[in-house]
Amino acid sequence: MCLRFLTVMHCFARSAQRRLQSSTQTSTHLHINTQTSTHLHINTQTSTHLHINTQTSTHLHINTQTSTRFAFSIAALINTQAVKRWSGVTGEFDPDQDGRARCRQQRLQQGGALTGWGLWRLNVHRSLKRLKEDGMDVLSSLQLWRADIHLIEGMFGTGILSYFSFLRFLVLLNFIMFLLMFVFVMLPMIITSHSAHNVTYSSSSNVSVCSEYLGSSRQGLVVFHEHITDLLSGTGFLEHTYLFYGYYKLEFIHSHFTYNLPLAYLLATVTYLLLSLVWIVKRSAAGFKRKLIQDEDRFQSFCNKVFAGWDFCITNENAARLKRSSLLYELKMDLEEERIKRKMANRTRGEKCRIYALRAALNLFVMAVLVACFYCIYEATVFSQRKQAEDQKSNFLLELVVEYLPSIVITLANFITPLIFNLIINFEDYSPAFEIRFTLMRCVFMRLASIGVLLFSLWDQITSCRNSGCPCGYNHQLYPCWETHIGQEMYKLVIFDFLIIAAVIIFVEFPRKIIVNYCDCGLVKWWGQQEFAIPQNVLEIVYGQTICWIGTFYCPLLPAINTVKYILVFYLKKVSLVTNCRPATRPFRASSSNFFFLVVLLIGLALASVPVIVSIAEIRSSRACGPFMSYNTSWEVVPRVVSQLPPSLCSFLQALASEAFAVSFFVITCLGMFYVIALAGAHKRVIEHLRDQLAMEGHDKRFLIQKLCQAQQAVYAHSPERRPPRGFRGNRYKAGMYLVEPLVELEMQV
Amino acid sequence: MGGTSSKLPKDLLSEYQELTFLTKQEILLAHKIFSELQGGENGPYSSRVSMQKILTLPELKANPFRKRLCHVFSTSDMKDGSLNFEDFLDLLSAFSDTATLEIKSHYAFRIFDFDDDGTLDARDLEKLVNCLTGETDDTRLTAEEMRQLISNILEESDIDKDGTVNLSEFQHVISRSPDFVSSFKIVL
């Protein structure tokens, strides 16, 4: 045991010496008390620290229970560049005045002891580090909304903070998407419209009935409210603008080189989908790693809540009180859940059958509700399309309602179904934590599937013609330019979503606050103040982002609209949060919430890419408008361009797309996956092994302390006048003592 | 030293930057706040501010561990929890964004160790939970729940089964707690 102790101390000393860059005189110093039979000296003169030698600049005291691990951690600390802390540099965790003075002295000595070259290197190193830190400071101060998010963090803690930083991430993502579409698609068209360049307009091979496209621009005297309708639904004067797909009629722009606009359009679409995927996965990687570690040991939830439960950022008295009550609530819930789990494990077979039958019935009911909602959305879409096609001049409001009918139905469904789910889950008798997650999953599914149903019904409308077959591949009578039409539907969804968010904040949350403040009746008190429900808010913005991803192909300016929308939502939500809300009684954990948001966003992205891919690859692009008029499908531009490349490149790209390459790539990916899984298994075993070692360390130390006690008693039995005063933390003799590392100098000075 | 009361000499500033985890702005802000607490006296840097004054800081006012914080970071010989400027910087450095997990967990352990005996035993844990949930009777857990909670905590964290949580066990638990670093933060 002693030997192992020795080697550990030795390792530490070596690394300490390396870092301090100093000669041995200023490193650790020690005594070897030859009167005790062991080599460990216990200094009992001072109450807290061990002033062994006042000339040294460092001294250590190590709690025996942590001696070996502590030494390693200090060594690790010292070896990293990040060692700062008085203690980290001096090797001491309990600095006092003298300790700090010694630290300063040591630094001066360091500076003085080095020669010119060493001094210069040290100074350069220090100033580079400082420069880097200043640079990071500047970069972080440039972060969008840093002050606002700081304020929110201080008032409401880190759970709600994660929502707002998620919103900020989406603003940036949308802005980058807008830049992508603007630079590669819009800018060439703007340049050609202002300068004289040779352009080729896209045209379909045979001019037929499919190429007729008048659009719905209004003629004659336009009433004012029709402008509003046009603005809100993207028809009329907005239809033939950069906003929609139909306006991009160019095919080639001839200047120093030939710019192929359809190819650029397609590649920009693919790029923004891939870019979003990569960025989200990168962001969620850190959270995923932590979640894996967390899931490894699900039994650590109590320790997490107790040791890491208090959010030290909270400065508001009110918020502190609420945080306390939420912690109490959480702990009570967890304890109750444990009791329930124990009870569930003791369930009889009859009870189990009854509960499973009940759950099956309720799930069927939920599915029935979902199917009913989807059917309503489908019917509403069909009805709305039909009414729009009839184009009757009616009441202005009625027109708007008809245009927005799918959006209204989707919003209503997304409002009612969470209430139903919350009600049902009470009967299904799950554990509380699982209840929350399951309800959330159902809501996510509902939100994203409703968009899917809307798109499906639109696709159904577009590709079904009244008479036998569609000569153009789509319903050219109703939808001469179907891409613009889908773009309009997506545009309407985005606008309506924003209007609903703003309306709920202004007309529900603010009055609620006023009523709760001034009205004292029982019902109002039960309703209570608004709570910032993070999951619902996150689902809202993920829904908006999914629509944006789907719609950008048909409406290239949609990311810009979405950016502006999210900026406004940020400020609205922030004002509402600060004025109306109280912190949630059920706190949302910061770490798991970040991961949850990104997972839901990924699901949204996956869902959004399906319609885009299907429409690019399968549906006949309209022959009356847009850049893909002369192609069968939008994807066709790629093979055509590839076939025009030089033959070597062409054959190379064709080889990439062949089956042989795909199969071998798949096999290699599988091999890589198996390797990583094996590695993870090996790491798990190493962790178990280290855990056992940690337990053994504790036994070792206890053994050493026993030996120490025996030795001490032997010594003091011989010389009773050397009995140590009991003042120095007398109760620590059995629990732990401060030991010095006397053997270190022995190793170094020899 | 010398000059106006609100100036921190440049060499000291760079030294503090070197030795703590704080950035320049944070050190200057800390100096400003500390000077205000001192009442504008231009004392030497070893002059201490009493615990009561420290506890009036808005960042600490609502913190249930504020007294423990003062005791842990104080280097006063009188054990009265008073802090001088460098103690104050220690505190902020340990709670800053860039401080390492080892530092934070070490200080967390000392803060939670109410009786300063180097381990977290059942009494420490009970005091800790009561601090977290509130001091009044209706905000505490019942005795039965407390027993269940403490036995759960010890089951999760006590590796060598001695009935107490020592520093390495504590650090082991903390290293697998994803919220710790983000919640163990004080921002001025």
PDB file of N, CA and C in Angstrom, chain A residues 345-424:
ATOM      1  N   ALA A 345     -44.692  -3.623  -9.660  1.00  0.00           N
ATOM      2  CA  ALA A 345     -44.007  -4.907  -9.770  1.00  0.00           C
ATOM      3  C   ALA A 345     -44.755  -5.987  -9.014  1.00  0.00           C
ATOM      4  N   ASN A 346     -45.579  -5.543  -8.076  1.00  0.00           N
ATOM      5  CA  ASN A 346     -46.311  -6.532  -7.290  1.00  0.00           C
ATOM      6  C   ASN A 346     -47.720  -6.769  -7.798  1.00  0.00           C
ATOM      7  N   ARG A 347     -47.979  -6.334  -9.002  1.00  0.00           N
ATOM      8  CA  ARG A 347     -49.347  -6.481  -9.519  1.00  0.00           C
ATOM      9  C   ARG A 347     -49.671  -7.933  -9.789  1.00  0.00           C
ATOM     10  N   THR A 348     -50.918  -8.250  -9.593  1.00  0.00           N
ATOM     11  CA  THR A 348     -51.345  -9.619  -9.910  1.00  0.00           C
ATOM     12  C   THR A 348     -51.652  -9.721 -11.388  1.00  0.00           C
ATOM     13  N   ARG A 349     -51.815 -10.950 -11.828  1.00  0.00           N
ATOM     14  CA  ARG A 349     -52.007 -11.175 -13.256  1.00  0.00           C
ATOM     15  C   ARG A 349     -53.333 -10.614 -13.734  1.00  0.00           C
ATOM     16  N   GLY A 350     -54.342 -10.761 -12.909  1.00  0.00           N
ATOM     17  CA  GLY A 350     -55.652 -10.256 -13.304  1.00  0.00           C
ATOM     18  C   GLY A 350     -55.614  -8.754 -13.509  1.00  0.00           C
ATOM     19  N   GLU A 351     -54.965  -8.088 -12.575  1.00  0.00           N
ATOM     20  CA  GLU A 351     -54.866  -6.636 -12.695  1.00  0.00           C
ATOM     21  C   GLU A 351     -54.119  -6.256 -13.969  1.00  0.00           C
ATOM     22  N   LYS A 352     -53.060  -6.997 -14.259  1.00  0.00           N
ATOM     23  CA  LYS A 352     -52.269  -6.678 -15.464  1.00  0.00           C
ATOM     24  C   LYS A 352     -53.123  -6.799 -16.712  1.00  0.00           C
ATOM     25  N   CYS A 353     -53.926  -7.884 -16.787  1.00  0.00           N
ATOM     26  CA  CYS A 353     -54.756  -8.055 -17.983  1.00  0.00           C
ATOM     27  C   CYS A 353     -55.724  -6.902 -18.127  1.00  0.00           C
ATOM     28  N   ARG A 354     -56.313  -6.533 -16.992  1.00  0.00           N
ATOM     29  CA  ARG A 354     -57.294  -5.452 -17.059  1.00  0.00           C
ATOM     30  C   ARG A 354     -56.642  -4.169 -17.572  1.00  0.00           C
ATOM     31  N   ILE A 355     -55.450  -3.890 -17.039  1.00  0.00           N
ATOM     32  CA  ILE A 355     -54.795  -2.633 -17.439  1.00  0.00           C
ATOM     33  C   ILE A 355     -54.378  -2.666 -18.904  1.00  0.00           C
ATOM     34  N   TYR A 356     -53.876  -3.824 -19.352  1.00  0.00           N
ATOM     35  CA  TYR A 356     -53.467  -3.862 -20.759  1.00  0.00           C
ATOM     36  C   TYR A 356     -54.660  -3.696 -21.677  1.00  0.00           C
ATOM     37  N   ALA A 357     -55.786  -4.320 -21.280  1.00  0.00           N
ATOM     38  CA  ALA A 357     -56.986  -4.181 -22.112  1.00  0.00           C
ATOM     39  C   ALA A 357     -57.422  -2.721 -22.168  1.00  0.00           C
ATOM     40  N   LEU A 358     -57.372  -2.079 -21.006  1.00  0.00           N
ATOM     41  CA  LEU A 358     -57.763  -0.669 -20.947  1.00  0.00           C
ATOM     42  C   LEU A 358     -56.855   0.174 -21.823  1.00  0.00           C
ATOM     43  N   ARG A 359     -55.541  -0.111 -21.737  1.00  0.00           N
ATOM     44  CA  ARG A 359     -54.601   0.677 -22.549  1.00  0.00           C
ATOM     45  C   ARG A 359     -54.844   0.470 -24.027  1.00  0.00           C
ATOM     46  N   ALA A 360     -55.106  -0.779 -24.428  1.00  0.00           N
ATOM     47  CA  ALA A 360     -55.365  -1.043 -25.850  1.00  0.00           C
ATOM     48  C   ALA A 360     -56.589  -0.265 -26.308  1.00  0.00           C
ATOM     49  N   ALA A 361     -57.627  -0.289 -25.472  1.00  0.00           N
ATOM     50  CA  ALA A 361     -58.849   0.419 -25.857  1.00  0.00           C
ATOM     51  C   ALA A 361     -58.588   1.906 -25.993  1.00  0.00           C
ATOM     52  N   LEU A 362     -57.851   2.472 -25.037  1.00  0.00           N
ATOM     53  CA  LEU A 362     -57.598   3.906 -25.085  1.00  0.00           C
ATOM     54  C   LEU A 362     -56.716   4.272 -26.265  1.00  0.00           C
ATOM     55  N   ASN A 363     -55.751   3.416 -26.584  1.00  0.00           N
ATOM     56  CA  ASN A 363     -54.918   3.712 -27.753  1.00  0.00           C
ATOM     57  C   ASN A 363     -55.743   3.685 -29.029  1.00  0.00           C
ATOM     58  N   LEU A 364     -56.689   2.738 -29.106  1.00  0.00           N
ATOM     59  CA  LEU A 364     -57.571   2.717 -30.264  1.00  0.00           C
ATOM     60  C   LEU A 364     -58.378   4.007 -30.339  1.00  0.00           C
ATOM     61  N   PHE A 365     -58.825   4.461 -29.172  1.00  0.00           N
ATOM     62  CA  PHE A 365     -59.578   5.707 -29.149  1.00  0.00           C
ATOM     63  C   PHE A 365     -58.723   6.861 -29.645  1.00  0.00           C
ATOM     64  N   VAL A 366     -57.479   6.892 -29.184  1.00  0.00           N
ATOM     65  CA  VAL A 366     -56.570   7.963 -29.622  1.00  0.00           C
ATOM     66  C   VAL A 366     -56.390   7.912 -31.124  1.00  0.00           C
ATOM     67  N   MET A 367     -56.231   6.674 -31.634  1.00  0.00           N
ATOM     68  CA  MET A 367     -56.050   6.561 -33.081  1.00  0.00           C
ATOM     69  C   MET A 367     -57.281   7.014 -33.826  1.00  0.00           C
ATOM     70  N   ALA A 368     -58.450   6.694 -33.245  1.00  0.00           N
ATOM     71  CA  ALA A 368     -59.691   7.132 -33.881  1.00  0.00           C
ATOM     72  C   ALA A 368     -59.749   8.655 -33.916  1.00  0.00           C
ATOM     73  N   VAL A 369     -59.359   9.284 -32.814  1.00  0.00           N
ATOM     74  CA  VAL A 369     -59.358  10.746 -32.772  1.00  0.00           C
ATOM     75  C   VAL A 369     -58.424  11.299 -33.832  1.00  0.00           C
ATOM     76  N   LEU A 370     -57.224  10.689 -33.950  1.00  0.00           N
ATOM     77  CA  LEU A 370     -56.258  11.182 -34.932  1.00  0.00           C
ATOM     78  C   LEU A 370     -56.800  11.032 -36.344  1.00  0.00           C
ATOM     79  N   VAL A 371     -57.410   9.867 -36.620  1.00  0.00           N
ATOM     80  CA  VAL A 371     -57.940   9.642 -37.967  1.00  0.00           C
ATOM     81  C   VAL A 371     -59.047  10.650 -38.259  1.00  0.00           C
ATOM     82  N   ALA A 372     -59.869  10.912 -37.243  1.00  0.00           N
ATOM     83  CA  ALA A 372     -60.935  11.892 -37.446  1.00  0.00           C
ATOM     84  C   ALA A 372     -60.351  13.254 -37.776  1.00  0.00           C
ATOM     85  N   CYS A 373     -59.303  13.657 -37.045  1.00  0.00           N
ATOM     86  CA  CYS A 373     -58.679  14.949 -37.325  1.00  0.00           C
ATOM     87  C   CYS A 373     -58.107  14.988 -38.730  1.00  0.00           C
ATOM     88  N   PHE A 374     -57.419  13.904 -39.094  1.00  0.00           N
ATOM     89  CA  PHE A 374     -56.812  13.907 -40.422  1.00  0.00           C
ATOM     90  C   PHE A 374     -57.887  13.993 -41.501  1.00  0.00           C
ATOM     91  N   TYR A 375     -58.988  13.291 -41.275  1.00  0.00           N
ATOM     92  CA  TYR A 375     -60.053  13.334 -42.265  1.00  0.00           C
ATOM     93  C   TYR A 375     -60.613  14.744 -42.379  1.00  0.00           C
ATOM     94  N   CYS A 376     -60.770  15.406 -41.227  1.00  0.00           N
ATOM     95  CA  CYS A 376     -61.251  16.784 -41.262  1.00  0.00           C
ATOM     96  C   CYS A 376     -60.313  17.669 -42.048  1.00  0.00           C
ATOM     97  N   ILE A 377     -59.002  17.482 -41.821  1.00  0.00           N
ATOM     98  CA  ILE A 377     -58.032  18.321 -42.536  1.00  0.00           C
ATOM     99  C   ILE A 377     -58.138  18.062 -44.034  1.00  0.00           C
ATOM    100  N   TYR A 378     -58.259  16.789 -44.385  1.00  0.00           N
ATOM    101  CA  TYR A 378     -58.351  16.444 -45.798  1.00  0.00           C
ATOM    102  C   TYR A 378     -59.561  17.088 -46.446  1.00  0.00           C
ATOM    103  N   GLU A 379     -60.694  16.936 -45.770  1.00  0.00           N
ATOM    104  CA  GLU A 379     -61.920  17.496 -46.325  1.00  0.00           C
ATOM    105  C   GLU A 379     -61.837  19.008 -46.416  1.00  0.00           C
ATOM    106  N   ALA A 380     -61.272  19.625 -45.381  1.00  0.00           N
ATOM    107  CA  ALA A 380     -61.166  21.077 -45.393  1.00  0.00           C
ATOM    108  C   ALA A 380     -60.305  21.535 -46.563  1.00  0.00           C
ATOM    109  N   THR A 381     -59.218  20.810 -46.802  1.00  0.00           N
ATOM    110  CA  THR A 381     -58.343  21.193 -47.916  1.00  0.00           C
ATOM    111  C   THR A 381     -59.074  21.066 -49.239  1.00  0.00           C
ATOM    112  N   VAL A 382     -59.767  19.938 -49.406  1.00  0.00           N
ATOM    113  CA  VAL A 382     -60.479  19.716 -50.661  1.00  0.00           C
ATOM    114  C   VAL A 382     -61.523  20.808 -50.864  1.00  0.00           C
ATOM    115  N   PHE A 383     -62.259  21.094 -49.820  1.00  0.00           N
ATOM    116  CA  PHE A 383     -63.299  22.108 -49.902  1.00  0.00           C
ATOM    117  C   PHE A 383     -62.702  23.466 -50.248  1.00  0.00           C
ATOM    118  N   SER A 384     -61.606  23.786 -49.570  1.00  0.00           N
ATOM    119  CA  SER A 384     -60.973  25.081 -49.792  1.00  0.00           C
ATOM    120  C   SER A 384     -60.473  25.197 -51.225  1.00  0.00           C
ATOM    121  N   GLN A 385     -59.864  24.132 -51.724  1.00  0.00           N
ATOM    122  CA  GLN A 385     -59.364  24.182 -53.100  1.00  0.00           C
ATOM    123  C   GLN A 385     -60.491  24.368 -54.080  1.00  0.00           C
ATOM    124  N   ARG A 386     -61.601  23.646 -53.810  1.00  0.00           N
ATOM    125  CA  ARG A 386     -62.714  23.733 -54.737  1.00  0.00           C
ATOM    126  C   ARG A 386     -63.272  25.137 -54.763  1.00  0.00           C
ATOM    127  N   LYS A 387     -63.421  25.703 -53.560  1.00  0.00           N
ATOM    128  CA  LYS A 387     -63.994  27.042 -53.481  1.00  0.00           C
ATOM    129  C   LYS A 387     -63.078  28.066 -54.140  1.00  0.00           C
ATOM    130  N   GLN A 388     -61.775  27.865 -53.986  1.00  0.00           N
ATOM    131  CA  GLN A 388     -60.848  28.804 -54.615  1.00  0.00           C
ATOM    132  C   GLN A 388     -60.924  28.695 -56.120  1.00  0.00           C
ATOM    133  N   ALA A 389     -61.108  27.460 -56.591  1.00  0.00           N
ATOM    134  CA  ALA A 389     -61.167  27.285 -58.048  1.00  0.00           C
ATOM    135  C   ALA A 389     -62.416  27.921 -58.619  1.00  0.00           C
ATOM    136  N   GLU A 390     -63.486  27.882 -57.833  1.00  0.00           N
ATOM    137  CA  GLU A 390     -64.730  28.478 -58.350  1.00  0.00           C
ATOM    138  C   GLU A 390     -64.613  29.981 -58.455  1.00  0.00           C
ATOM    139  N   ASP A 391     -63.842  30.556 -57.588  1.00  0.00           N
ATOM    140  CA  ASP A 391     -63.503  31.972 -57.716  1.00  0.00           C
ATOM    141  C   ASP A 391     -64.724  32.879 -57.722  1.00  0.00           C
ATOM    142  N   GLN A 392     -65.606  32.621 -56.773  1.00  0.00           N
ATOM    143  CA  GLN A 392     -66.788  33.488 -56.704  1.00  0.00           C
ATOM    144  C   GLN A 392     -66.463  34.710 -55.876  1.00  0.00           C
ATOM    145  N   LYS A 393     -67.001  35.779 -56.286  1.00  0.00           N
ATOM    146  CA  LYS A 393     -66.790  37.011 -55.527  1.00  0.00           C
ATOM    147  C   LYS A 393     -67.767  37.025 -54.374  1.00  0.00           C
ATOM    148  N   SER A 394     -67.246  36.914 -53.184  1.00  0.00           N
ATOM    149  CA  SER A 394     -68.166  36.933 -52.059  1.00  0.00           C
ATOM    150  C   SER A 394     -67.610  37.871 -51.010  1.00  0.00           C
ATOM    151  N   ASN A 395     -68.167  37.740 -49.830  1.00  0.00           N
ATOM    152  CA  ASN A 395     -67.734  38.574 -48.722  1.00  0.00           C
ATOM    153  C   ASN A 395     -66.222  38.445 -48.513  1.00  0.00           C
ATOM    154  N   PHE A 396     -65.601  39.534 -48.195  1.00  0.00           N
ATOM    155  CA  PHE A 396     -64.135  39.560 -48.012  1.00  0.00           C
ATOM    156  C   PHE A 396     -63.684  38.612 -46.920  1.00  0.00           C
ATOM    157  N   LEU A 397     -64.408  38.651 -45.790  1.00  0.00           N
ATOM    158  CA  LEU A 397     -64.001  37.787 -44.677  1.00  0.00           C
ATOM    159  C   LEU A 397     -64.214  36.320 -45.024  1.00  0.00           C
ATOM    160  N   LEU A 398     -65.326  36.048 -45.700  1.00  0.00           N
ATOM    161  CA  LEU A 398     -65.610  34.667 -46.066  1.00  0.00           C
ATOM    162  C   LEU A 398     -64.534  34.125 -46.994  1.00  0.00           C
ATOM    163  N   GLU A 399     -64.091  35.016 -47.903  1.00  0.00           N
ATOM    164  CA  GLU A 399     -63.025  34.611 -48.814  1.00  0.00           C
ATOM    165  C   GLU A 399     -61.771  34.225 -48.043  1.00  0.00           C
ATOM    166  N   LEU A 400     -61.434  35.102 -47.075  1.00  0.00           N
ATOM    167  CA  LEU A 400     -60.237  34.822 -46.271  1.00  0.00           C
ATOM    168  C   LEU A 400     -60.377  33.517 -45.518  1.00  0.00           C
ATOM    169  N   VAL A 401     -61.563  33.301 -44.954  1.00  0.00           N
ATOM    170  CA  VAL A 401     -61.767  32.082 -44.181  1.00  0.00           C
ATOM    171  C   VAL A 401     -61.606  30.863 -45.067  1.00  0.00           C
ATOM    172  N   VAL A 402     -62.174  30.956 -46.278  1.00  0.00           N
ATOM    173  CA  VAL A 402     -62.052  29.822 -47.192  1.00  0.00           C
ATOM    174  C   VAL A 402     -60.590  29.555 -47.533  1.00  0.00           C
ATOM    175  N   GLU A 403     -59.842  30.650 -47.805  1.00  0.00           N
ATOM    176  CA  GLU A 403     -58.421  30.478 -48.118  1.00  0.00           C
ATOM    177  C   GLU A 403     -57.677  29.822 -46.980  1.00  0.00           C
ATOM    178  N   TYR A 404     -57.994  30.257 -45.764  1.00  0.00           N
ATOM    179  CA  TYR A 404     -57.249  29.791 -44.608  1.00  0.00           C
ATOM    180  C   TYR A 404     -57.859  28.575 -43.944  1.00  0.00           C
ATOM    181  N   LEU A 405     -58.841  27.975 -44.562  1.00  0.00           N
ATOM    182  CA  LEU A 405     -59.539  26.882 -43.892  1.00  0.00           C
ATOM    183  C   LEU A 405     -58.623  25.741 -43.452  1.00  0.00           C
ATOM    184  N   PRO A 406     -57.715  25.256 -44.302  1.00  0.00           N
ATOM    185  CA  PRO A 406     -56.838  24.179 -43.814  1.00  0.00           C
ATOM    186  C   PRO A 406     -56.032  24.600 -42.589  1.00  0.00           C
ATOM    187  N   SER A 407     -55.489  25.849 -42.625  1.00  0.00           N
ATOM    188  CA  SER A 407     -54.687  26.301 -41.483  1.00  0.00           C
ATOM    189  C   SER A 407     -55.527  26.336 -40.221  1.00  0.00           C
ATOM    190  N   ILE A 408     -56.778  26.836 -40.380  1.00  0.00           N
ATOM    191  CA  ILE A 408     -57.633  26.951 -39.199  1.00  0.00           C
ATOM    192  C   ILE A 408     -57.917  25.581 -38.624  1.00  0.00           C
ATOM    193  N   VAL A 409     -58.220  24.628 -39.523  1.00  0.00           N
ATOM    194  CA  VAL A 409     -58.546  23.290 -39.021  1.00  0.00           C
ATOM    195  C   VAL A 409     -57.337  22.663 -38.343  1.00  0.00           C
ATOM    196  N   ILE A 410     -56.158  22.835 -38.951  1.00  0.00           N
ATOM    197  CA  ILE A 410     -54.942  22.258 -38.334  1.00  0.00           C
ATOM    198  C   ILE A 410     -54.712  22.866 -36.956  1.00  0.00           C
ATOM    199  N   THR A 411     -54.850  24.189 -36.862  1.00  0.00           N
ATOM    200  CA  THR A 411     -54.607  24.826 -35.563  1.00  0.00           C
ATOM    201  C   THR A 411     -55.601  24.359 -34.523  1.00  0.00           C
ATOM    202  N   LEU A 412     -56.883  24.252 -34.931  1.00  0.00           N
ATOM    203  CA  LEU A 412     -57.881  23.773 -33.984  1.00  0.00           C
ATOM    204  C   LEU A 412     -57.569  22.356 -33.518  1.00  0.00           C
ATOM    205  N   ALA A 413     -57.202  21.498 -34.478  1.00  0.00           N
ATOM    206  CA  ALA A 413     -56.873  20.128 -34.115  1.00  0.00           C
ATOM    207  C   ALA A 413     -55.687  20.097 -33.161  1.00  0.00           C
ATOM    208  N   ASN A 414     -54.676  20.933 -33.443  1.00  0.00           N
ATOM    209  CA  ASN A 414     -53.502  20.943 -32.575  1.00  0.00           C
ATOM    210  C   ASN A 414     -53.780  21.571 -31.231  1.00  0.00           C
ATOM    211  N   PHE A 415     -54.899  22.248 -31.116  1.00  0.00           N
ATOM    212  CA  PHE A 415     -55.260  22.824 -29.831  1.00  0.00           C
ATOM    213  C   PHE A 415     -56.053  21.837 -28.998  1.00  0.00           C
ATOM    214  N   ILE A 416     -56.944  21.077 -29.696  1.00  0.00           N
ATOM    215  CA  ILE A 416     -57.848  20.200 -28.938  1.00  0.00           C
ATOM    216  C   ILE A 416     -57.171  18.898 -28.555  1.00  0.00           C
ATOM    217  N   THR A 417     -56.382  18.328 -29.488  1.00  0.00           N
ATOM    218  CA  THR A 417     -55.845  16.994 -29.217  1.00  0.00           C
ATOM    219  C   THR A 417     -54.938  16.917 -27.975  1.00  0.00           C
ATOM    220  N   PRO A 418     -54.090  17.921 -27.686  1.00  0.00           N
ATOM    221  CA  PRO A 418     -53.320  17.783 -26.438  1.00  0.00           C
ATOM    222  C   PRO A 418     -54.204  17.697 -25.207  1.00  0.00           C
ATOM    223  N   LEU A 419     -55.338  18.425 -25.227  1.00  0.00           N
ATOM    224  CA  LEU A 419     -56.231  18.340 -24.079  1.00  0.00           C
ATOM    225  C   LEU A 419     -56.785  16.930 -23.938  1.00  0.00           C
ATOM    226  N   ILE A 420     -57.178  16.339 -25.081  1.00  0.00           N
ATOM    227  CA  ILE A 420     -57.700  14.967 -25.033  1.00  0.00           C
ATOM    228  C   ILE A 420     -56.622  14.013 -24.531  1.00  0.00           C
ATOM    229  N   PHE A 421     -55.394  14.187 -25.057  1.00  0.00           N
ATOM    230  CA  PHE A 421     -54.317  13.285 -24.655  1.00  0.00           C
ATOM    231  C   PHE A 421     -54.040  13.397 -23.167  1.00  0.00           C
ATOM    232  N   ASN A 422     -54.048  14.658 -22.681  1.00  0.00           N
ATOM    233  CA  ASN A 422     -53.792  14.837 -21.244  1.00  0.00           C
ATOM    234  C   ASN A 422     -54.846  14.150 -20.404  1.00  0.00           C
ATOM    235  N   LEU A 423     -56.102  14.166 -20.920  1.00  0.00           N
ATOM    236  CA  LEU A 423     -57.171  13.541 -20.163  1.00  0.00           C
ATOM    237  C   LEU A 423     -57.044  12.028 -20.163  1.00  0.00           C
ATOM    238  N   ILE A 424     -56.707  11.488 -21.331  1.00  0.00           N
ATOM    239  CA  ILE A 424     -56.700  10.028 -21.472  1.00  0.00           C
ATOM    240  C   ILE A 424     -55.581   9.406 -20.652  1.00  0.00           C
TER     241      ILE A 424
END
